Amino acid sequence: MAAILGSLVGTCAKRLQEIITEEAVLILGVNKGLRDLQRTMTQIQCFLNDAEERRTEESAVNNWLGELKDAMYYADDIIDLVRFEGGKLLAEHNSSSTKATECGGISFFTCIPSCKKRHDIAIKIRDFNGELEKISELGAQFLKLQSMQHKAEAPLVKQMRTCHLVEPNLVGKETLHACTRLVELVLRQEDKKAYKVGITGTGGVGKTTLAQKICNDQKIKGAFSNQAWICVSQEYSEVALLKEVLRNFGVHQEQGETVGELSSKLAEAIRGKSFFLVLDDVWQSQVRTNLLRVPLHAAATGVILVTTRHDTVAHVIGVEDVHRVELMALNVGWELLWKSMNINQENDVQNLRHIGLEIVRKCGGLPLAIKVTASVLATKERTQNEWRKIMERSAWSMCNLPIELRGALYLSYDDLPRHLKQCLLYLILYPEDQYMYRDYLIRLWVAEGFVEEHKGQLLEDTAEEYYYELIYRNLLQLDPLRFDRSMCKMHDLLRQLAQHFSRDENYCGDPQSLQVTTLSKLRRVSVVTDKDSLMLPNVDKEKIRARTLLIHSTKKLSVENTIFKRLPCIRVLDLTGSSIKSIPDCVGGLIHLRLLDLDETAISCLPESIGSLTNLQILNLQRCKALHSLPSSITQLCNLRRLGLGGTPINQVPKGIGKLEFLNDLEGFPIGGTSDDANTQDGWKLEELGHLSQLRQLDMIKLERAAPSTTNSLFLRDKKYLKFLNLWCSQRKEEPNSDDISNIEKIFEQLIPPHNLEKLIIVNFFGRGYPTWLGTSIHLSSTTYLNLTDCTYCAHLPAIWQLASLRYLKIVGATAITKIGPEFVGCGEANPIESTEAVAFPKLEYLVIKDMPNWSEWSFVEEEEEEEEEEEEEEEDAMAAATEGGVTATSPPMQLLPCLKRLELLGCPKLRALP
């Protein structure tokens, strides 16, 4: 607790220091009280390290930390209140044309209420100062807490995005033999009606890793028409599980479907077909016996692979063969340790072997423990002395934890910097085994105030570094199916550890099961329920101190709009997918709100009062089908960092989007600009992007409505933070005329991206040729992901073979293309290659070409060139034979796609052959 509290105290002290000199705060006249608060907080910070070391043994110290935590949350609320009320007074002062001589320049008509407001805030600050001083005195005089320096924290390891990830537990002959044996076993049973095989073992021993290795085996992939991987949590939802199976099998589901309807749909989807289904981490046998047995029986053949900690579960399910994963032998564990750290020097392996074996022994041969310990060691110097220090850390002997969480798992948490501890504990708000989206996690961490500011760097970029650091430390597991590492989940043992340390603050489950006293203590609530409506226990709103409310539901949860009155301290409110239809005016009173997520709701408008939310940083309005306009007050959200409008039919927006100087994430930005009104228009003009210097993600739609600029032809070139760019034109029902084509080609030529762009998606572009900047490495030198979808009028692909960083290329729906020739790899006449070191697509790993109905020919060289090359090869062979040992100098051939790992060709019926 103290480690997290240290971040909270530090954040509050820093915020106080920042606001004391702000004009909006000066007008309140409460500066002295705020300075006293800051001084007391600074003193308390010195006690926190001593309190952290003593809290596990002394309940009085632990209680003191609890009091301090409540006080810091209250201080955070006071800071928001001061800024909000000061801002209102300042606005009234600036707008008043009457020169008053009293009340600091406020006009006579606002003098009395404003003086009362200032007095009330001053009293609050004074009273709180007294409480905080008492807490400080209690720590110093009665608990005898010692003033200590802050612990030195391990630096972030920033190379995660490019470093090689070692697959866990894929070491040792036993693992490889087990994988080979189980693959052969599955293939021998593939024609059975229903064959079940099990993998058992203790938590963290590598059951999932072995199952992944089997599932990814090419022989398995080619043997079954349907394949699915399902994580089964302890408290799984039947609806969610069936939907996940259907999604894996490529079957669409509707919202609100019952278990019976989904079961029937599953049976129909696999009738007469074969399937291979992995049920990972099964705790209850009913998932197979009661839920999946009947619908899966419709298949012609099928194999189910079950991983579970409990032999009895495997027995009840009726598995016919069981493989038990044992703890690692010392030598195998040592191999996993040094491979997980990417130690490549044989000398290092030998020099550290003795101490390494001791560490593996301390980890008990558990692969998960070995991996997380390797991540701790990776932040230290590779010397026996440094490793010995890790061995002697008190974290190994922490005894007030459940047995399975002690030792290495606690060490991996204890070694984290404070800000990363906050981010990790926050993840228990997601249900067990649920994958989490990187970009949404980043937004949540920013909104919660967990992310430290670094000069010249956006908070979102810093938060992304946190994400990759947690992955590097093996505390998060990447979704292996996601090329861009955009999804992850948490191992259930690590989740249990996080629950243990945040159980007094964070809750994930059905709030109806909570006692009133419990709810009043919680700061963050994640609603996981199969009920039809969101019901909070009947508690006075003064007693609900939740700062975060998230919803995870398989149903369209009914939420009353009175919820906005019941959550006075709310900072993060996510009502995604709920049935809420209207947002009341009182939302403007939620002065602490940082994130408001209304994605996939039925709202048709937003109240003008939303402009009062000056602390709001993230507003998500995606896929709101009934929402067509935005209120004019949205341009008053001076701290807004993200506006999400993707999939929402917005056709009326206020002018002045450029006022939002911190806006860095715009999704579903409609282009337009025509207006019959002085304040609103049908979309924003490209020129309005000019003021948004911090743009990091930009998703523009309706680009065909833009007008080419005669004055500014570089709308995006100077956006030094821009990483992700999506360019969308609307789908066309008719053939474009020559004017339309000319206009869209000019527009795209002016959308030259900055050099730092990493991901580019172009959809429904209807020009005859791609923009010239797309085929040059100068403008896309950092681009790793490129997606060209439904560019149906371009007969040739751009010269993207030159893109030095490109790792993923997807081409979909290019219906005008009949031939992909040498120009695709830079061998065409227009791009003669003379360099002896020329490489086409030097880093490309994934190539996906889809829905190309007219594409019939694919070659890397012209037919004449191919014949000439064959003749040259014959001549060279003859010369080499005649030379008898002499050396003939020949220029090496150009390298083509040297890093390609995966090629997908789908919906290309006329393609005759591969090159």
mmCIF file of N, CA, C and O in Angstrom, residues 639-681:
data_model
loop_
_atom_site.group_PDB
_atom_site.id
_atom_site.type_symbol
_atom_site.label_atom_id
_atom_site.label_comp_id
_atom_site.label_asym_id
_atom_site.label_seq_id
_atom_site.Cartn_x
_atom_site.Cartn_y
_atom_site.Cartn_z
ATOM 1 N N ASN A 639 -9.025 20.358 -21.647
ATOM 2 C CA ASN A 639 -8.023 19.329 -21.362
ATOM 3 C C ASN A 639 -8.272 18.038 -22.133
ATOM 4 O O ASN A 639 -7.646 17.008 -21.847
ATOM 5 N N LEU A 640 -9.159 18.081 -23.125
ATOM 6 C CA LEU A 640 -9.512 16.878 -23.876
ATOM 7 C C LEU A 640 -8.307 16.361 -24.665
ATOM 8 O O LEU A 640 -7.647 17.110 -25.385
ATOM 9 N N ARG A 641 -8.034 15.053 -24.509
ATOM 10 C CA ARG A 641 -6.898 14.420 -25.183
ATOM 11 C C ARG A 641 -7.363 13.448 -26.271
ATOM 12 O O ARG A 641 -6.621 13.167 -27.201
ATOM 13 N N ARG A 642 -8.556 12.898 -26.112
ATOM 14 C CA ARG A 642 -9.084 11.971 -27.118
ATOM 15 C C ARG A 642 -10.568 12.237 -27.345
ATOM 16 O O ARG A 642 -11.332 12.433 -26.397
ATOM 17 N N LEU A 643 -10.956 12.203 -28.624
ATOM 18 C CA LEU A 643 -12.353 12.257 -29.016
ATOM 19 C C LEU A 643 -12.599 11.106 -29.981
ATOM 20 O O LEU A 643 -12.047 11.072 -31.074
ATOM 21 N N GLY A 644 -13.396 10.121 -29.542
ATOM 22 C CA GLY A 644 -13.661 8.934 -30.357
ATOM 23 C C GLY A 644 -15.039 8.991 -30.974
ATOM 24 O O GLY A 644 -16.050 8.977 -30.252
ATOM 25 N N LEU A 645 -15.104 9.059 -32.309
ATOM 26 C CA LEU A 645 -16.381 9.153 -33.026
ATOM 27 C C LEU A 645 -16.541 8.051 -34.066
ATOM 28 O O LEU A 645 -17.494 8.072 -34.844
ATOM 29 N N GLY A 646 -15.628 7.086 -34.116
ATOM 30 C CA GLY A 646 -15.667 6.059 -35.153
ATOM 31 C C GLY A 646 -16.968 5.289 -35.173
ATOM 32 O O GLY A 646 -17.453 4.827 -34.144
ATOM 33 N N GLY A 647 -17.566 5.135 -36.365
ATOM 34 C CA GLY A 647 -18.806 4.376 -36.505
ATOM 35 C C GLY A 647 -20.046 5.112 -36.039
ATOM 36 O O GLY A 647 -21.125 4.530 -35.956
ATOM 37 N N THR A 648 -19.905 6.407 -35.720
ATOM 38 C CA THR A 648 -21.046 7.221 -35.299
ATOM 39 C C THR A 648 -21.374 8.217 -36.420
ATOM 40 O O THR A 648 -20.480 8.900 -36.907
ATOM 41 N N PRO A 649 -22.653 8.292 -36.844
ATOM 42 C CA PRO A 649 -23.013 9.099 -38.029
ATOM 43 C C PRO A 649 -23.086 10.599 -37.751
ATOM 44 O O PRO A 649 -24.117 11.245 -37.960
ATOM 45 N N ILE A 650 -22.001 11.175 -37.291
ATOM 46 C CA ILE A 650 -21.970 12.609 -36.971
ATOM 47 C C ILE A 650 -22.035 13.428 -38.265
ATOM 48 O O ILE A 650 -21.226 13.246 -39.169
ATOM 49 N N ASN A 651 -23.002 14.335 -38.354
ATOM 50 C CA ASN A 651 -23.091 15.206 -39.524
ATOM 51 C C ASN A 651 -23.244 16.683 -39.141
ATOM 52 O O ASN A 651 -23.517 17.523 -39.993
ATOM 53 N N GLN A 652 -23.079 16.968 -37.856
ATOM 54 C CA GLN A 652 -23.125 18.367 -37.415
ATOM 55 C C GLN A 652 -22.146 18.541 -36.265
ATOM 56 O O GLN A 652 -22.272 17.899 -35.215
ATOM 57 N N VAL A 653 -21.136 19.390 -36.464
ATOM 58 C CA VAL A 653 -20.095 19.591 -35.452
ATOM 59 C C VAL A 653 -19.898 21.080 -35.230
ATOM 60 O O VAL A 653 -20.164 21.894 -36.112
ATOM 61 N N PRO A 654 -19.413 21.452 -34.053
ATOM 62 C CA PRO A 654 -19.146 22.875 -33.808
ATOM 63 C C PRO A 654 -17.827 23.303 -34.429
ATOM 64 O O PRO A 654 -16.898 22.514 -34.561
ATOM 65 N N LYS A 655 -17.751 24.553 -34.810
ATOM 66 C CA LYS A 655 -16.491 25.099 -35.288
ATOM 67 C C LYS A 655 -15.539 25.281 -34.101
ATOM 68 O O LYS A 655 -15.972 25.435 -32.968
ATOM 69 N N GLY A 656 -14.252 25.247 -34.393
ATOM 70 C CA GLY A 656 -13.284 25.549 -33.352
ATOM 71 C C GLY A 656 -12.623 24.346 -32.711
ATOM 72 O O GLY A 656 -12.153 24.437 -31.574
ATOM 73 N N ILE A 657 -12.555 23.207 -33.409
ATOM 74 C CA ILE A 657 -11.890 22.031 -32.849
ATOM 75 C C ILE A 657 -10.415 22.336 -32.563
ATOM 76 O O ILE A 657 -9.794 21.733 -31.677
ATOM 77 N N GLY A 658 -9.845 23.297 -33.276
ATOM 78 C CA GLY A 658 -8.446 23.650 -33.097
ATOM 79 C C GLY A 658 -8.138 24.286 -31.749
ATOM 80 O O GLY A 658 -6.971 24.425 -31.375
ATOM 81 N N LYS A 659 -9.196 24.684 -31.004
ATOM 82 C CA LYS A 659 -8.975 25.259 -29.673
ATOM 83 C C LYS A 659 -8.456 24.218 -28.683
ATOM 84 O O LYS A 659 -7.855 24.563 -27.674
ATOM 85 N N LEU A 660 -8.719 22.936 -28.958
ATOM 86 C CA LEU A 660 -8.391 21.868 -28.016
ATOM 87 C C LEU A 660 -6.929 21.471 -28.203
ATOM 88 O O LEU A 660 -6.602 20.466 -28.832
ATOM 89 N N GLU A 661 -6.031 22.263 -27.623
ATOM 90 C CA GLU A 661 -4.603 22.138 -27.925
ATOM 91 C C GLU A 661 -3.986 20.831 -27.437
ATOM 92 O O GLU A 661 -2.941 20.406 -27.941
ATOM 93 N N PHE A 662 -4.605 20.134 -26.466
ATOM 94 C CA PHE A 662 -4.047 18.880 -25.958
ATOM 95 C C PHE A 662 -4.600 17.655 -26.694
ATOM 96 O O PHE A 662 -4.204 16.538 -26.396
ATOM 97 N N LEU A 663 -5.505 17.872 -27.629
ATOM 98 C CA LEU A 663 -6.119 16.764 -28.355
ATOM 99 C C LEU A 663 -5.056 16.025 -29.170
ATOM 100 O O LEU A 663 -4.390 16.613 -30.016
ATOM 101 N N ASN A 664 -4.880 14.730 -28.881
ATOM 102 C CA ASN A 664 -3.867 13.967 -29.618
ATOM 103 C C ASN A 664 -4.414 12.695 -30.243
ATOM 104 O O ASN A 664 -3.681 11.979 -30.913
ATOM 105 N N ASP A 665 -5.702 12.419 -30.032
ATOM 106 C CA ASP A 665 -6.298 11.185 -30.545
ATOM 107 C C ASP A 665 -7.690 11.501 -31.076
ATOM 108 O O ASP A 665 -8.615 11.767 -30.309
ATOM 109 N N LEU A 666 -7.809 11.502 -32.401
ATOM 110 C CA LEU A 666 -9.089 11.811 -33.053
ATOM 111 C C LEU A 666 -9.499 10.615 -33.899
ATOM 112 O O LEU A 666 -8.850 10.305 -34.897
ATOM 113 N N GLU A 667 -10.555 9.944 -33.513
ATOM 114 C CA GLU A 667 -11.016 8.769 -34.264
ATOM 115 C C GLU A 667 -12.391 9.056 -34.851
ATOM 116 O O GLU A 667 -13.326 9.412 -34.130
ATOM 117 N N GLY A 668 -12.511 8.899 -36.173
ATOM 118 C CA GLY A 668 -13.780 9.191 -36.835
ATOM 119 C C GLY A 668 -13.970 10.674 -37.086
ATOM 120 O O GLY A 668 -15.087 11.184 -37.009
ATOM 121 N N PHE A 669 -12.883 11.386 -37.418
ATOM 122 C CA PHE A 669 -12.889 12.830 -37.659
ATOM 123 C C PHE A 669 -13.556 13.106 -39.006
ATOM 124 O O PHE A 669 -12.973 12.848 -40.056
ATOM 125 N N PRO A 670 -14.808 13.608 -39.023
ATOM 126 C CA PRO A 670 -15.504 13.805 -40.295
ATOM 127 C C PRO A 670 -15.027 15.065 -41.020
ATOM 128 O O PRO A 670 -14.953 16.142 -40.431
ATOM 129 N N ILE A 671 -14.703 14.906 -42.294
ATOM 130 C CA ILE A 671 -14.259 16.043 -43.100
ATOM 131 C C ILE A 671 -15.478 16.699 -43.737
ATOM 132 O O ILE A 671 -16.409 16.037 -44.178
ATOM 133 N N GLY A 672 -15.477 18.002 -43.778
ATOM 134 C CA GLY A 672 -16.584 18.747 -44.382
ATOM 135 C C GLY A 672 -16.248 20.218 -44.347
ATOM 136 O O GLY A 672 -15.211 20.642 -44.830
ATOM 137 N N GLY A 673 -17.131 20.992 -43.734
ATOM 138 C CA GLY A 673 -16.846 22.409 -43.575
ATOM 139 C C GLY A 673 -17.945 23.318 -44.080
ATOM 140 O O GLY A 673 -17.955 24.499 -43.772
ATOM 141 N N THR A 674 -18.913 22.771 -44.866
ATOM 142 C CA THR A 674 -19.995 23.626 -45.334
ATOM 143 C C THR A 674 -20.940 23.918 -44.185
ATOM 144 O O THR A 674 -21.174 23.077 -43.322
ATOM 145 N N SER A 675 -21.506 25.135 -44.174
ATOM 146 C CA SER A 675 -22.317 25.549 -43.026
ATOM 147 C C SER A 675 -23.311 26.631 -43.419
ATOM 148 O O SER A 675 -23.007 27.502 -44.220
ATOM 149 N N ASP A 676 -24.500 26.508 -42.835
ATOM 150 C CA ASP A 676 -25.487 27.579 -42.943
ATOM 151 C C ASP A 676 -25.587 28.331 -41.626
ATOM 152 O O ASP A 676 -26.419 29.203 -41.446
ATOM 153 N N ASP A 677 -24.741 27.947 -40.689
ATOM 154 C CA ASP A 677 -24.786 28.487 -39.336
ATOM 155 C C ASP A 677 -23.412 29.043 -38.978
ATOM 156 O O ASP A 677 -22.393 28.517 -39.410
ATOM 157 N N ALA A 678 -23.399 30.038 -38.150
ATOM 158 C CA ALA A 678 -22.121 30.660 -37.781
ATOM 159 C C ALA A 678 -21.302 29.781 -36.841
ATOM 160 O O ALA A 678 -20.087 29.955 -36.734
ATOM 161 N N ASN A 679 -21.956 28.847 -36.149
ATOM 162 C CA ASN A 679 -21.272 28.075 -35.122
ATOM 163 C C ASN A 679 -21.094 26.594 -35.456
ATOM 164 O O ASN A 679 -20.266 25.926 -34.842
ATOM 165 N N THR A 680 -21.885 26.065 -36.380
ATOM 166 C CA THR A 680 -21.803 24.631 -36.683
ATOM 167 C C THR A 680 -21.564 24.405 -38.168
ATOM 168 O O THR A 680 -21.773 25.287 -38.993
ATOM 169 N N GLN A 681 -21.128 23.193 -38.499
ATOM 170 C CA GLN A 681 -20.868 22.818 -39.882
ATOM 171 C C GLN A 681 -21.027 21.313 -40.003
ATOM 172 O O GLN A 681 -21.188 20.600 -39.008
#
